[in-house]
Amino acid sequence: MINRRKTRPVYVGNVKIGDGAPIVVQSMTDTKTHDIEATLNQINRLAKAGCEIIRVAVPREEDALALQEIVKNSPIPVIGDIHFSPRIAFLSLESGIHGIRLNPGNINDKGKIKEILQECKKKNIAVRLGVNSGSLEERLLEKYGYPSAEALAESALYWSEFFESVGFTNFKVSIKGSDVLQNIKANKIFAEKTDIPLHIGITEAGPAGRGSIKSAVGIGILLYEGIGDTVRVSLTADPEEEIKVVYQILQALDLRRKGVEIVSCPTCGRIEVNLPEVVKKVEEKLEAVDKPLKVAIMGCVVNAIGEAKEADIGLACGNKSAILFKKGVPIKRVSEEEMVEELLNEIQRMDNE
Ligand code: SF4
């Protein structure tokens, strides 16, 4: 069991973040936000995949003007991602949006930031206070020489105190760097000093394969330490891929369960079936199943009996055949040709139960 850090609640629309709420899964669209149809199509696909809050880029006026329609039709709360421009921020706040993300470091005008926060308070709009290694304030770069973990944490604490000093508390903080160790350290420093909820992730993690590993290590370590109230995995890939990876990280740490967990052996010289092919087919077919199920697919009896007992359903393979287990009990012997279909039929039955 992971002891999660105690944080205060923040609401983005009807989604609660922090204060013991389940860790919230986020992603970001990669469409042009002013292309309302394409953006809404992507939001709908992401929501179906398990995304609970969506962020959209708002670089220009035409994007801010599109928000109203997007917010009205989105099945999940929408956060506008705003950089540099207070004008775009004010325009976005008129749309009914549920949250905005601001990096105060790249607006760097306390008067304007205060005005934005007052407007957010009036309209009950949450803010994500972002600190990124790529947009740290000059004074901290001068003080530390580079965007160190200490510099990132100091920036986040400084702006959090500023937000609170103007009476604004409905915010969470993200401290992101692409360096995993720096990211972990910065979040830990911040987490020890406040109860403000944290949005965690490794920014610009890279393409799907490498980026998922980097994210799993960085996010996984923080989550294991109890840090993190909402997560985004940032990949140079389809955002739907990000959602899958977040859930796999959360599932591995037993923090949230969604869909099928597959336990399969790495295979060795004892193998007598084409196990990689069986696992690939089962994984593809089960992608759409939402029910949390643990499926064990093991190459031989060495570990199969133990794993099958722990799993909801499983295959213990042998010579061109397998024993199909359900809740630890062998229910039938199946040939190599029929094992995928038999397993899927049984899972279908369980899904309907
Ligand atoms: Fe090898 Fe059997 Fe272990 Fe698979 S379960 S790795 S086939 S010993």
mmCIF file of C-alpha atoms and ligand atoms in Angstrom:
data_model
loop_
_atom_site.group_PDB
_atom_site.id
_atom_site.type_symbol
_atom_site.label_atom_id
_atom_site.label_comp_id
_atom_site.label_asym_id
_atom_site.label_seq_id
_atom_site.Cartn_x
_atom_site.Cartn_y
_atom_site.Cartn_z
ATOM 1 C CA MET A 1 0.000 0.000 0.000
ATOM 2 C CA ILE A 2 1.297 3.447 -0.920
ATOM 3 C CA ASN A 3 0.743 6.208 1.629
ATOM 4 C CA ARG A 4 -0.273 9.193 -0.439
ATOM 5 C CA ARG A 5 0.791 12.692 0.551
ATOM 6 C CA LYS A 6 -2.028 14.670 2.155
ATOM 7 C CA THR A 7 -3.072 17.470 -0.151
ATOM 8 C CA ARG A 8 -5.896 19.960 -0.275
ATOM 9 C CA PRO A 9 -8.641 19.549 -2.880
ATOM 10 C CA VAL A 10 -8.791 21.392 -6.186
ATOM 11 C CA TYR A 11 -11.732 21.066 -8.556
ATOM 12 C CA VAL A 12 -11.390 21.253 -12.320
ATOM 13 C CA GLY A 13 -15.041 21.301 -13.353
ATOM 14 C CA ASN A 14 -16.539 18.336 -11.512
ATOM 15 C CA VAL A 15 -13.245 16.460 -11.243
ATOM 16 C CA LYS A 16 -11.649 16.487 -7.810
ATOM 17 C CA ILE A 17 -7.871 16.505 -7.605
ATOM 18 C CA GLY A 18 -6.035 15.868 -4.340
ATOM 19 C CA ASP A 19 -7.399 15.253 -0.837
ATOM 20 C CA GLY A 20 -7.336 11.483 -1.348
ATOM 21 C CA ALA A 21 -9.223 11.470 -4.673
ATOM 22 C CA PRO A 22 -8.129 8.790 -7.183
ATOM 23 C CA ILE A 23 -5.152 10.011 -9.211
ATOM 24 C CA VAL A 24 -6.606 11.887 -12.174
ATOM 25 C CA VAL A 25 -5.508 10.996 -15.716
ATOM 26 C CA GLN A 26 -4.896 13.878 -18.126
ATOM 27 C CA SER A 27 -3.722 14.386 -21.674
ATOM 28 C CA MET A 28 -3.474 17.148 -24.241
ATOM 29 C CA THR A 29 -4.909 17.387 -27.722
ATOM 30 C CA ASP A 30 -2.540 17.799 -30.672
ATOM 31 C CA THR A 31 -5.111 19.294 -33.048
ATOM 32 C CA LYS A 32 -5.331 22.975 -33.928
ATOM 33 C CA THR A 33 -7.730 24.122 -31.219
ATOM 34 C CA HIS A 34 -9.557 26.454 -33.620
ATOM 35 C CA ASP A 35 -10.412 23.352 -35.671
ATOM 36 C CA ILE A 36 -13.324 22.662 -33.352
ATOM 37 C CA GLU A 37 -14.516 19.479 -35.037
ATOM 38 C CA ALA A 38 -11.088 17.821 -35.054
ATOM 39 C CA THR A 39 -10.437 18.880 -31.449
ATOM 40 C CA LEU A 40 -13.767 17.563 -30.199
ATOM 41 C CA ASN A 41 -13.296 14.303 -32.099
ATOM 42 C CA GLN A 42 -9.957 13.812 -30.416
ATOM 43 C CA ILE A 43 -11.321 14.762 -26.972
ATOM 44 C CA ASN A 44 -14.111 12.199 -27.405
ATOM 45 C CA ARG A 45 -11.619 9.476 -28.367
ATOM 46 C CA LEU A 46 -9.394 10.342 -25.407
ATOM 47 C CA ALA A 47 -12.301 10.420 -22.965
ATOM 48 C CA LYS A 48 -13.329 6.974 -24.210
ATOM 49 C CA ALA A 49 -9.783 5.750 -23.590
ATOM 50 C CA GLY A 50 -9.958 6.964 -19.967
ATOM 51 C CA CYS A 51 -8.787 10.581 -20.085
ATOM 52 C CA GLU A 52 -10.493 12.538 -17.296
ATOM 53 C CA ILE A 53 -9.301 16.109 -17.966
ATOM 54 C CA ILE A 54 -8.155 17.461 -21.307
ATOM 55 C CA ARG A 55 -5.829 20.363 -22.014
ATOM 56 C CA VAL A 56 -5.900 22.256 -25.295
ATOM 57 C CA ALA A 57 -3.306 24.702 -26.611
ATOM 58 C CA VAL A 58 -4.470 28.314 -26.843
ATOM 59 C CA PRO A 59 -1.695 30.122 -28.719
ATOM 60 C CA ARG A 60 -3.867 32.611 -30.643
ATOM 61 C CA GLU A 61 -7.091 34.553 -30.463
ATOM 62 C CA GLU A 62 -8.847 32.180 -32.883
ATOM 63 C CA ASP A 63 -8.105 29.318 -30.455
ATOM 64 C CA ALA A 64 -9.458 31.256 -27.462
ATOM 65 C CA LEU A 65 -12.608 32.015 -29.459
ATOM 66 C CA ALA A 66 -13.092 28.310 -30.245
ATOM 67 C CA LEU A 67 -13.071 27.331 -26.564
ATOM 68 C CA GLN A 68 -16.712 28.071 -25.857
ATOM 69 C CA GLU A 69 -17.921 25.513 -28.400
ATOM 70 C CA ILE A 70 -15.328 22.978 -27.281
ATOM 71 C CA VAL A 71 -16.185 23.358 -23.592
ATOM 72 C CA LYS A 72 -19.900 23.104 -24.361
ATOM 73 C CA ASN A 73 -19.508 19.780 -26.183
ATOM 74 C CA SER A 74 -16.627 18.149 -24.341
ATOM 75 C CA PRO A 75 -17.515 15.128 -22.183
ATOM 76 C CA ILE A 76 -14.664 16.003 -19.756
ATOM 77 C CA PRO A 77 -13.400 19.264 -18.198
ATOM 78 C CA VAL A 78 -11.213 21.408 -20.451
ATOM 79 C CA ILE A 79 -8.054 23.285 -19.476
ATOM 80 C CA GLY A 80 -6.687 26.038 -21.713
ATOM 81 C CA ASP A 81 -2.905 26.022 -22.055
ATOM 82 C CA ILE A 82 -1.784 29.636 -22.138
ATOM 83 C CA HIS A 83 1.706 31.029 -22.465
ATOM 84 C CA PHE A 84 3.081 34.573 -22.612
ATOM 85 C CA SER A 85 -0.177 36.429 -23.266
ATOM 86 C CA PRO A 86 -2.453 37.818 -20.522
ATOM 87 C CA ARG A 87 -4.768 38.984 -23.327
ATOM 88 C CA ILE A 88 -5.326 35.397 -24.510
ATOM 89 C CA ALA A 89 -5.802 34.350 -20.878
ATOM 90 C CA PHE A 90 -8.586 36.905 -20.324
ATOM 91 C CA LEU A 91 -10.230 35.952 -23.610
ATOM 92 C CA SER A 92 -10.128 32.264 -22.645
ATOM 93 C CA LEU A 93 -11.707 32.946 -19.254
ATOM 94 C CA GLU A 94 -14.829 34.175 -21.061
ATOM 95 C CA SER A 95 -15.451 30.768 -22.640
ATOM 96 C CA GLY A 96 -16.740 28.789 -19.641
ATOM 97 C CA ILE A 97 -13.459 26.884 -19.487
ATOM 98 C CA HIS A 98 -12.835 24.740 -16.361
ATOM 99 C CA GLY A 99 -9.169 25.509 -15.864
ATOM 100 C CA ILE A 100 -6.164 27.295 -17.289
ATOM 101 C CA ARG A 101 -2.507 26.458 -17.204
ATOM 102 C CA LEU A 102 -0.138 29.358 -16.689
ATOM 103 C CA ASN A 103 3.616 29.452 -16.363
ATOM 104 C CA PRO A 104 4.027 32.693 -14.371
ATOM 105 C CA GLY A 105 7.712 32.620 -15.367
ATOM 106 C CA ASN A 106 6.828 33.423 -18.962
ATOM 107 C CA ILE A 107 4.245 36.096 -18.152
ATOM 108 C CA ASN A 108 6.361 37.587 -15.389
ATOM 109 C CA ASP A 109 4.042 40.506 -14.709
ATOM 110 C CA LYS A 110 2.646 40.206 -11.203
ATOM 111 C CA GLY A 111 -0.033 42.820 -11.813
ATOM 112 C CA LYS A 112 -1.414 40.924 -14.809
ATOM 113 C CA ILE A 113 -1.155 37.553 -13.056
ATOM 114 C CA LYS A 114 -3.088 38.944 -10.086
ATOM 115 C CA GLU A 115 -5.839 40.207 -12.419
ATOM 116 C CA ILE A 116 -6.052 36.798 -14.118
ATOM 117 C CA LEU A 117 -6.309 35.040 -10.734
ATOM 118 C CA GLN A 118 -9.035 37.431 -9.555
ATOM 119 C CA GLU A 119 -11.019 36.654 -12.697
ATOM 120 C CA CYS A 120 -10.495 32.909 -12.172
ATOM 121 C CA LYS A 121 -11.715 33.214 -8.592
ATOM 122 C CA LYS A 122 -14.811 35.078 -9.718
ATOM 123 C CA LYS A 123 -15.590 32.416 -12.321
ATOM 124 C CA ASN A 124 -14.512 29.412 -10.196
ATOM 125 C CA ILE A 125 -11.836 28.425 -12.698
ATOM 126 C CA ALA A 126 -8.932 26.298 -11.456
ATOM 127 C CA VAL A 127 -5.350 27.114 -12.348
ATOM 128 C CA ARG A 128 -2.395 24.886 -12.966
ATOM 129 C CA LEU A 129 0.691 26.805 -11.933
ATOM 130 C CA GLY A 130 3.401 25.477 -14.222
ATOM 131 C CA VAL A 131 7.134 25.622 -13.689
ATOM 132 C CA ASN A 132 9.243 24.187 -16.484
ATOM 133 C CA SER A 133 12.995 23.926 -16.744
ATOM 134 C CA GLY A 134 12.759 25.555 -20.188
ATOM 135 C CA SER A 135 11.006 28.709 -18.949
ATOM 136 C CA LEU A 136 12.534 29.472 -15.558
ATOM 137 C CA GLU A 137 12.841 33.110 -14.412
ATOM 138 C CA GLU A 138 16.105 34.913 -15.159
ATOM 139 C CA ARG A 139 16.787 35.681 -11.493
ATOM 140 C CA LEU A 140 16.764 31.969 -10.579
ATOM 141 C CA LEU A 141 18.933 31.059 -13.554
ATOM 142 C CA GLU A 142 21.408 33.674 -12.333
ATOM 143 C CA LYS A 143 21.206 32.428 -8.733
ATOM 144 C CA TYR A 144 21.642 28.717 -9.501
ATOM 145 C CA GLY A 145 23.488 28.904 -12.829
ATOM 146 C CA TYR A 146 21.104 26.430 -14.492
ATOM 147 C CA PRO A 147 17.543 25.119 -13.921
ATOM 148 C CA SER A 148 18.492 22.852 -11.020
ATOM 149 C CA ALA A 149 15.912 20.945 -8.946
ATOM 150 C CA GLU A 150 16.342 23.522 -6.197
ATOM 151 C CA ALA A 151 15.740 26.375 -8.659
ATOM 152 C CA LEU A 152 12.574 24.722 -10.012
ATOM 153 C CA ALA A 153 11.227 24.067 -6.509
ATOM 154 C CA GLU A 154 12.050 27.619 -5.432
ATOM 155 C CA SER A 155 10.198 29.035 -8.417
ATOM 156 C CA ALA A 156 7.141 26.851 -7.679
ATOM 157 C CA LEU A 157 7.147 27.864 -3.991
ATOM 158 C CA TYR A 158 7.621 31.532 -4.847
ATOM 159 C CA TRP A 159 4.669 31.644 -7.240
ATOM 160 C CA SER A 160 2.485 29.494 -4.958
ATOM 161 C CA GLU A 161 3.046 32.010 -2.179
ATOM 162 C CA PHE A 162 2.230 34.817 -4.583
ATOM 163 C CA PHE A 163 -1.031 33.101 -5.644
ATOM 164 C CA GLU A 164 -2.000 32.647 -1.997
ATOM 165 C CA SER A 165 -1.004 36.217 -1.098
ATOM 166 C CA VAL A 166 -3.610 37.518 -3.542
ATOM 167 C CA GLY A 167 -6.239 35.198 -2.064
ATOM 168 C CA PHE A 168 -6.184 32.481 -4.737
ATOM 169 C CA THR A 169 -6.011 28.842 -3.571
ATOM 170 C CA ASN A 170 -7.841 26.830 -6.251
ATOM 171 C CA PHE A 171 -4.637 25.749 -7.956
ATOM 172 C CA LYS A 172 -2.286 22.837 -8.372
ATOM 173 C CA VAL A 173 1.350 22.932 -9.293
ATOM 174 C CA SER A 174 3.392 21.184 -11.938
ATOM 175 C CA ILE A 175 7.173 21.190 -11.827
ATOM 176 C CA LYS A 176 8.515 19.623 -14.948
ATOM 177 C CA GLY A 177 11.883 18.978 -16.422
ATOM 178 C CA SER A 178 12.887 16.411 -19.030
ATOM 179 C CA ASP A 179 15.630 15.153 -16.695
ATOM 180 C CA VAL A 180 14.179 12.401 -14.524
ATOM 181 C CA LEU A 181 16.386 12.874 -11.440
ATOM 182 C CA GLN A 182 15.974 16.657 -11.464
ATOM 183 C CA ASN A 183 12.228 16.234 -11.809
ATOM 184 C CA ILE A 184 11.951 13.804 -8.892
ATOM 185 C CA LYS A 185 14.101 15.955 -6.633
ATOM 186 C CA ALA A 186 12.265 19.205 -7.444
ATOM 187 C CA ASN A 187 8.854 17.633 -6.777
ATOM 188 C CA LYS A 188 10.084 16.115 -3.510
ATOM 189 C CA ILE A 189 11.419 19.452 -2.251
ATOM 190 C CA PHE A 190 8.114 21.141 -3.075
ATOM 191 C CA ALA A 191 5.976 18.309 -1.663
ATOM 192 C CA GLU A 192 7.692 18.466 1.720
ATOM 193 C CA LYS A 193 6.844 22.133 2.131
ATOM 194 C CA THR A 194 3.203 22.447 1.071
ATOM 195 C CA ASP A 195 -0.112 20.629 0.793
ATOM 196 C CA ILE A 196 -0.771 21.964 -2.698
ATOM 197 C CA PRO A 197 -1.765 19.153 -5.102
ATOM 198 C CA LEU A 198 0.847 18.210 -7.675
ATOM 199 C CA HIS A 199 0.399 17.460 -11.341
ATOM 200 C CA ILE A 200 3.317 15.188 -12.189
ATOM 201 C CA GLY A 201 4.961 14.052 -15.407
ATOM 202 C CA ILE A 202 8.226 14.016 -17.298
ATOM 203 C CA THR A 203 8.005 16.719 -19.909
ATOM 204 C CA GLU A 204 9.171 16.091 -23.470
ATOM 205 C CA ALA A 205 9.851 12.467 -22.531
ATOM 206 C CA GLY A 206 10.360 11.415 -26.159
ATOM 207 C CA PRO A 207 8.830 8.892 -28.568
ATOM 208 C CA ALA A 208 6.420 6.202 -27.375
ATOM 209 C CA GLY A 209 8.951 3.495 -26.450
ATOM 210 C CA ARG A 210 11.693 5.519 -24.765
ATOM 211 C CA GLY A 211 9.270 8.126 -23.462
ATOM 212 C CA SER A 212 7.115 5.510 -21.754
ATOM 213 C CA ILE A 213 10.120 4.025 -19.963
ATOM 214 C CA LYS A 214 11.398 7.436 -18.886
ATOM 215 C CA SER A 215 7.913 8.427 -17.713
ATOM 216 C CA ALA A 216 7.332 5.146 -15.895
ATOM 217 C CA VAL A 217 10.589 5.550 -13.984
ATOM 218 C CA GLY A 218 10.099 9.231 -13.074
ATOM 219 C CA ILE A 219 6.368 9.156 -12.430
ATOM 220 C CA GLY A 220 6.566 5.719 -10.808
ATOM 221 C CA ILE A 221 9.169 6.812 -8.261
ATOM 222 C CA LEU A 222 7.180 9.916 -7.325
ATOM 223 C CA LEU A 223 3.941 7.961 -7.016
ATOM 224 C CA TYR A 224 5.662 5.350 -4.887
ATOM 225 C CA GLU A 225 6.749 8.170 -2.581
ATOM 226 C CA GLY A 226 3.085 9.193 -2.336
ATOM 227 C CA ILE A 227 3.584 12.283 -4.513
ATOM 228 C CA GLY A 228 1.230 13.093 -7.387
ATOM 229 C CA ASP A 229 -2.486 13.889 -7.576
ATOM 230 C CA THR A 230 -2.878 14.050 -11.328
ATOM 231 C CA VAL A 231 -0.652 12.679 -14.088
ATOM 232 C CA ARG A 232 0.152 13.282 -17.695
ATOM 233 C CA VAL A 233 2.571 11.156 -19.669
ATOM 234 C CA SER A 234 4.011 13.370 -22.440
ATOM 235 C CA LEU A 235 4.904 11.380 -25.540
ATOM 236 C CA THR A 236 5.743 12.276 -29.104
ATOM 237 C CA ALA A 237 2.909 9.994 -30.140
ATOM 238 C CA ASP A 238 -0.859 9.822 -30.395
ATOM 239 C CA PRO A 239 -2.278 11.150 -27.084
ATOM 240 C CA GLU A 240 -4.314 7.928 -26.771
ATOM 241 C CA GLU A 241 -0.987 6.201 -26.239
ATOM 242 C CA GLU A 242 -0.340 8.526 -23.288
ATOM 243 C CA ILE A 243 -3.561 7.415 -21.607
ATOM 244 C CA LYS A 244 -2.661 3.730 -21.962
ATOM 245 C CA VAL A 245 0.764 4.328 -20.451
ATOM 246 C CA VAL A 246 -0.601 6.332 -17.481
ATOM 247 C CA TYR A 247 -3.033 3.568 -16.610
ATOM 248 C CA GLN A 248 -0.308 0.948 -16.905
ATOM 249 C CA ILE A 249 1.868 2.942 -14.472
ATOM 250 C CA LEU A 250 -1.034 3.394 -12.050
ATOM 251 C CA GLN A 251 -1.946 -0.276 -12.364
ATOM 252 C CA ALA A 252 1.619 -1.438 -11.729
ATOM 253 C CA LEU A 253 1.559 0.482 -8.431
ATOM 254 C CA ASP A 254 -1.936 -0.690 -7.563
ATOM 255 C CA LEU A 255 -3.134 2.920 -7.460
ATOM 256 C CA ARG A 256 -5.870 2.513 -10.074
ATOM 257 C CA ARG A 257 -7.189 -0.402 -12.045
ATOM 258 C CA LYS A 258 -8.618 -0.174 -15.520
ATOM 259 C CA GLY A 259 -8.625 -2.866 -18.148
ATOM 260 C CA VAL A 260 -6.658 -6.032 -18.375
ATOM 261 C CA GLU A 261 -3.313 -6.715 -16.752
ATOM 262 C CA ILE A 262 -1.382 -9.392 -18.608
ATOM 263 C CA VAL A 263 1.155 -11.479 -16.738
ATOM 264 C CA SER A 264 3.239 -13.463 -19.220
ATOM 265 C CA CYS A 265 6.566 -15.184 -18.947
ATOM 266 C CA PRO A 266 9.645 -14.127 -20.933
ATOM 267 C CA THR A 267 9.855 -17.675 -22.427
ATOM 268 C CA CYS A 268 12.935 -19.905 -22.360
ATOM 269 C CA GLY A 269 14.178 -23.222 -23.726
ATOM 270 C CA ARG A 270 11.267 -25.071 -22.099
ATOM 271 C CA ILE A 271 8.694 -23.356 -24.318
ATOM 272 C CA GLU A 272 6.638 -25.623 -26.613
ATOM 273 C CA VAL A 273 4.076 -23.163 -28.015
ATOM 274 C CA ASN A 274 4.423 -19.844 -29.851
ATOM 275 C CA LEU A 275 3.825 -17.832 -26.696
ATOM 276 C CA PRO A 276 4.733 -14.345 -28.047
ATOM 277 C CA GLU A 277 2.101 -14.801 -30.758
ATOM 278 C CA VAL A 278 -0.528 -15.944 -28.242
ATOM 279 C CA VAL A 279 0.207 -12.974 -25.941
ATOM 280 C CA LYS A 280 0.157 -10.485 -28.843
ATOM 281 C CA LYS A 281 -3.233 -11.733 -30.059
ATOM 282 C CA VAL A 282 -4.728 -11.725 -26.552
ATOM 283 C CA GLU A 283 -3.397 -8.220 -25.831
ATOM 284 C CA GLU A 284 -4.841 -6.850 -29.092
ATOM 285 C CA LYS A 285 -8.224 -8.437 -28.515
ATOM 286 C CA LEU A 286 -8.468 -7.271 -24.897
ATOM 287 C CA GLU A 287 -7.598 -3.643 -25.518
ATOM 288 C CA ALA A 288 -11.262 -2.635 -25.434
ATOM 289 C CA VAL A 289 -12.061 -4.437 -22.162
ATOM 290 C CA ASP A 290 -12.428 -1.931 -19.296
ATOM 291 C CA LYS A 291 -13.081 -4.420 -16.515
ATOM 292 C CA PRO A 292 -9.971 -4.888 -14.358
ATOM 293 C CA LEU A 293 -8.854 -8.469 -14.982
ATOM 294 C CA LYS A 294 -5.547 -10.185 -14.385
ATOM 295 C CA VAL A 295 -4.717 -12.636 -17.160
ATOM 296 C CA ALA A 296 -1.727 -14.976 -16.814
ATOM 297 C CA ILE A 297 -0.206 -16.573 -19.924
ATOM 298 C CA MET A 298 2.667 -18.812 -18.925
ATOM 299 C CA GLY A 299 4.971 -20.912 -21.067
ATOM 300 C CA CYS A 300 5.173 -24.021 -18.899
ATOM 301 C CA VAL A 301 4.212 -25.449 -15.537
ATOM 302 C CA VAL A 302 7.311 -24.058 -13.722
ATOM 303 C CA ASN A 303 5.581 -20.832 -12.632
ATOM 304 C CA ALA A 304 2.211 -21.297 -14.258
ATOM 305 C CA ILE A 305 0.374 -22.888 -11.358
ATOM 306 C CA GLY A 306 1.382 -20.118 -8.935
ATOM 307 C CA GLU A 307 0.626 -17.295 -11.367
ATOM 308 C CA ALA A 308 -2.643 -18.861 -12.481
ATOM 309 C CA LYS A 309 -3.777 -19.005 -8.865
ATOM 310 C CA GLU A 310 -3.143 -15.266 -8.465
ATOM 311 C CA ALA A 311 -4.810 -14.374 -11.762
ATOM 312 C CA ASP A 312 -8.489 -14.162 -12.648
ATOM 313 C CA ILE A 313 -7.863 -16.378 -15.638
ATOM 314 C CA GLY A 314 -4.849 -17.908 -17.254
ATOM 315 C CA LEU A 315 -3.188 -20.374 -19.590
ATOM 316 C CA ALA A 316 -0.501 -22.786 -18.422
ATOM 317 C CA CYS A 317 1.045 -23.951 -21.677
ATOM 318 C CA GLY A 318 2.707 -27.284 -22.372
ATOM 319 C CA ASN A 319 3.351 -29.370 -25.453
ATOM 320 C CA LYS A 320 1.284 -27.667 -28.187
ATOM 321 C CA SER A 321 -1.538 -27.214 -25.684
ATOM 322 C CA ALA A 322 -2.466 -25.469 -22.454
ATOM 323 C CA ILE A 323 -4.555 -25.838 -19.324
ATOM 324 C CA LEU A 324 -7.089 -23.031 -18.998
ATOM 325 C CA PHE A 325 -7.366 -21.845 -15.384
ATOM 326 C CA LYS A 326 -10.132 -19.731 -13.902
ATOM 327 C CA LYS A 327 -9.694 -18.310 -10.399
ATOM 328 C CA GLY A 328 -6.915 -20.840 -9.820
ATOM 329 C CA VAL A 329 -8.995 -23.852 -10.882
ATOM 330 C CA PRO A 330 -8.148 -25.817 -14.080
ATOM 331 C CA ILE A 331 -11.273 -25.858 -16.218
ATOM 332 C CA LYS A 332 -10.167 -27.484 -19.481
ATOM 333 C CA ARG A 333 -7.289 -28.490 -21.723
ATOM 334 C CA VAL A 334 -7.093 -26.571 -25.016
ATOM 335 C CA SER A 335 -4.911 -27.060 -28.132
ATOM 336 C CA GLU A 336 -2.448 -24.390 -29.314
ATOM 337 C CA GLU A 337 -4.781 -23.506 -32.208
ATOM 338 C CA GLU A 338 -7.802 -22.922 -29.983
ATOM 339 C CA MET A 339 -6.193 -21.454 -26.840
ATOM 340 C CA VAL A 340 -6.602 -17.768 -27.770
ATOM 341 C CA GLU A 341 -10.242 -18.166 -28.733
ATOM 342 C CA GLU A 342 -11.073 -20.284 -25.681
ATOM 343 C CA LEU A 343 -9.394 -17.785 -23.353
ATOM 344 C CA LEU A 344 -11.190 -14.847 -24.979
ATOM 345 C CA ASN A 345 -14.560 -16.641 -24.808
ATOM 346 C CA GLU A 346 -14.060 -17.278 -21.130
ATOM 347 C CA ILE A 347 -13.059 -13.631 -20.532
ATOM 348 C CA GLN A 348 -16.145 -12.511 -22.445
ATOM 349 C CA ARG A 349 -18.253 -14.647 -20.108
ATOM 350 C CA MET A 350 -16.530 -13.093 -17.079
ATOM 351 C CA ASP A 351 -17.005 -9.587 -18.513
ATOM 352 C CA ASN A 352 -20.745 -10.256 -18.855
ATOM 353 C CA GLU A 353 -21.067 -11.681 -15.319
HETATM 354 FE FE1 SF4 B 1 10.512 -20.766 -19.167
HETATM 355 FE FE2 SF4 B 1 8.344 -21.914 -18.182
HETATM 356 FE FE3 SF4 B 1 9.403 -19.768 -16.946
HETATM 357 FE FE4 SF4 B 1 8.170 -19.472 -19.267
HETATM 358 S S1 SF4 B 1 7.208 -20.169 -17.342
HETATM 359 S S2 SF4 B 1 10.154 -18.635 -18.723
HETATM 360 S S3 SF4 B 1 8.684 -21.354 -20.343
HETATM 361 S S4 SF4 B 1 10.330 -21.772 -17.179
#
